[in-house]
XYZ file of C-alpha atoms in Angstrom:
209
model
C 39.621 -12.794 -40.414
C 36.093 -13.833 -41.423
C 36.417 -17.017 -39.464
C 37.419 -15.009 -36.365
C 34.352 -12.795 -36.740
C 32.109 -15.709 -37.025
C 33.671 -17.310 -33.920
C 33.182 -14.009 -32.105
C 29.479 -13.650 -33.128
C 28.808 -17.189 -32.147
C 30.252 -16.585 -28.652
C 28.165 -13.474 -28.311
C 25.051 -15.191 -29.404
C 25.839 -17.984 -26.875
C 26.393 -15.431 -24.003
C 23.116 -13.697 -24.796
C 21.202 -17.089 -24.888
C 22.684 -17.979 -21.474
C 21.613 -14.606 -20.000
C 18.053 -14.933 -21.360
C 17.837 -18.466 -19.834
C 19.087 -17.222 -16.493
C 16.554 -14.311 -16.566
C 13.742 -16.531 -17.382
C 14.754 -18.861 -14.644
C 14.786 -16.147 -11.945
C 11.505 -14.579 -13.243
C 8.670 -14.121 -10.715
C 5.952 -16.687 -11.360
C 2.718 -14.419 -11.044
C 0.499 -17.564 -10.798
C 2.214 -18.210 -7.420
C 1.375 -14.837 -6.071
C -2.025 -14.412 -4.347
C -3.698 -13.440 -1.220
C -4.089 -16.272 1.165
C -5.863 -14.493 3.830
C -6.799 -11.110 5.107
C -7.989 -10.242 8.703
C -8.818 -6.897 10.017
C -10.505 -4.855 12.929
C -10.827 -1.377 14.231
C -13.194 1.567 14.457
C -13.028 2.286 10.728
C -13.365 -1.273 9.394
C -16.155 -3.379 10.922
C -16.345 -6.850 9.678
C -17.534 -7.253 6.073
C -16.499 -3.624 5.130
C -13.033 -4.106 3.696
C -12.374 -5.676 0.273
C -9.071 -6.306 -1.434
C -7.675 -7.342 -4.799
C -4.175 -7.801 -6.415
C -3.300 -6.245 -9.907
C -2.684 -8.775 -12.715
C 0.880 -7.753 -12.768
C 1.109 -8.285 -9.002
C 2.713 -4.861 -8.655
C -0.159 -3.323 -6.513
C -2.859 -4.464 -4.090
C -5.850 -2.380 -3.261
C -7.824 -2.082 -0.081
C -11.352 -0.810 -0.303
C -13.044 0.599 2.857
C -16.745 0.927 2.938
C -16.968 2.497 6.402
C -13.933 4.436 6.967
C -15.371 7.800 7.966
C -14.018 10.446 10.401
C -15.621 13.608 11.348
C -15.415 16.562 13.721
C -17.498 19.574 14.671
C -20.844 20.395 16.122
C -22.936 17.384 17.066
C -19.980 14.923 16.824
C -18.260 13.198 19.615
C -14.444 13.310 20.171
C -13.885 9.569 19.228
C -15.552 10.215 15.805
C -12.491 12.367 14.780
C -10.296 9.399 14.687
C -10.673 6.191 12.855
C -8.324 3.384 12.519
C -8.060 -0.151 11.015
C -5.352 -2.935 11.702
C -5.078 -5.338 8.814
C -3.100 -8.623 8.472
C -2.313 -9.581 4.876
C -1.091 -13.225 4.174
C 0.394 -13.051 0.659
C 1.638 -16.097 -0.927
C 4.660 -15.820 -3.232
C 7.482 -18.122 -4.447
C 10.496 -19.174 -2.182
C 13.613 -17.191 -3.236
C 11.663 -13.853 -3.656
C 10.913 -10.902 -1.190
C 8.731 -7.808 -1.546
C 8.484 -4.286 -0.181
C 6.045 -1.520 -0.079
C 7.302 1.537 -1.926
C 4.193 3.756 -2.348
C 0.598 4.251 -1.069
C -2.092 6.053 -3.112
C -4.920 7.516 -0.797
C -8.170 8.131 -2.547
C -11.384 9.415 -0.966
C -13.360 12.511 -0.233
C -12.623 15.236 2.240
C -14.438 18.451 3.379
C -12.687 20.667 5.848
C -13.619 24.088 7.157
C -10.714 26.694 7.420
C -9.717 25.727 11.062
C -9.843 21.863 10.535
C -6.702 19.598 9.486
C -6.902 16.045 8.520
C -3.986 13.439 8.360
C -4.326 10.026 6.682
C -1.669 7.516 7.305
C -0.601 4.008 6.570
C 1.823 2.082 8.654
C 3.554 -1.320 7.184
C 5.549 -3.728 8.917
C 6.004 -7.717 8.662
C 5.396 -9.914 11.500
C 8.350 -11.631 13.035
C 11.320 -10.732 15.391
C 12.482 -7.885 13.105
C 9.589 -5.490 12.926
C 10.973 -2.486 10.999
C 8.294 -0.118 10.073
C 7.518 2.213 7.271
C 4.878 4.978 7.056
C 3.295 6.830 4.301
C 0.821 9.824 5.124
C -0.778 12.800 3.424
C -2.219 15.784 5.207
C -5.010 18.314 4.329
C -5.546 21.805 5.443
C -8.910 23.509 5.349
C -10.718 24.918 3.478
C -11.063 21.858 1.242
C -14.138 20.194 -0.383
C -13.139 17.585 -3.017
C -12.461 14.079 -4.002
C -8.742 13.302 -3.764
C -6.130 11.072 -5.135
C -2.740 11.465 -3.281
C 0.475 9.419 -3.849
C 2.944 9.191 -0.957
C 6.154 7.401 -1.760
C 8.565 5.629 0.665
C 12.212 6.733 0.444
C 14.700 4.255 -0.998
C 16.707 4.100 2.226
C 13.641 3.420 4.300
C 12.227 0.428 2.213
C 11.232 -2.585 4.542
C 11.647 -5.960 2.678
C 9.712 -9.252 3.647
C 12.239 -11.593 5.217
C 14.129 -14.257 3.167
C 13.988 -17.897 4.260
C 10.734 -17.284 6.203
C 7.110 -16.140 5.319
C 5.640 -13.546 7.562
C 2.325 -11.648 6.878
C 2.346 -8.050 6.217
C 0.663 -5.857 8.813
C -0.973 -2.600 7.808
C -2.278 0.107 10.204
C -4.268 2.738 8.666
C -5.468 5.871 10.383
C -7.485 8.963 9.732
C -7.395 11.920 12.342
C -9.106 15.352 12.122
C -8.117 18.311 14.383
C -9.607 21.581 14.662
C -8.640 24.896 16.306
C -12.307 25.979 16.395
C -15.057 23.692 17.772
C -17.648 25.533 15.758
C -16.186 24.386 12.488
C -16.594 21.024 10.888
C -14.613 18.445 9.035
C -15.210 15.119 7.336
C -13.113 12.440 5.609
C -15.103 9.679 3.924
C -15.857 7.810 0.735
C -15.267 9.538 -2.534
C -18.390 10.593 -4.549
C -17.194 8.560 -7.647
C -17.432 5.049 -6.296
C -18.392 5.287 -2.874
C -15.203 4.036 -1.064
C -11.969 5.078 0.381
C -9.187 3.205 -1.236
C -5.591 2.397 -0.345
C -3.719 1.405 -3.440
C -0.233 -0.111 -2.314
C 2.567 -0.248 -4.784
C 4.826 -3.293 -4.081
C 8.168 -4.383 -5.799
C 9.947 -7.755 -5.913
C 13.537 -8.840 -5.685
C 15.321 -12.116 -5.452
C 16.875 -13.004 -2.136
């Protein structure tokens, strides 16, 4: 009986060791995940106005906008009520893995009179033949006067994964739009008063192909 128990324990220990080795062998090597290149353009992101960094655990990347400001009201022009930025992110990562965007955290400052509404959105898709898209967004209704931090999650069934067996950059289209039902009232979306920037903090998740 004792011999049988010892044999069983040995088998269990061996099985656990094999599982641990397998997991370690399939773990994502964080040193291989880094931003190769970023290009951007649009009314909300003149050259030199966008910064980016990856978190240490490679679970988020942050885009920092220094000139992303939209406004409406007396003394403004119609085109000032909409600002956009098209961004191309070339993320390096190991073969055999893929990633998807599952959440965006919008951070900035907004002032809206009662008749003004603001919408901030981020559209994600990978370059290549199959350009499935996913959008995260948040909407504000005046009156509002505050710094904001808003999380917008992607539904599990809507996740878009980077392709396996090919390396395609991630495209991100960001947009801020203000609308008003009263031309005498004003609205503004701009850098927050904490660190002077609009931020998009994008949550990404990884899986094996």
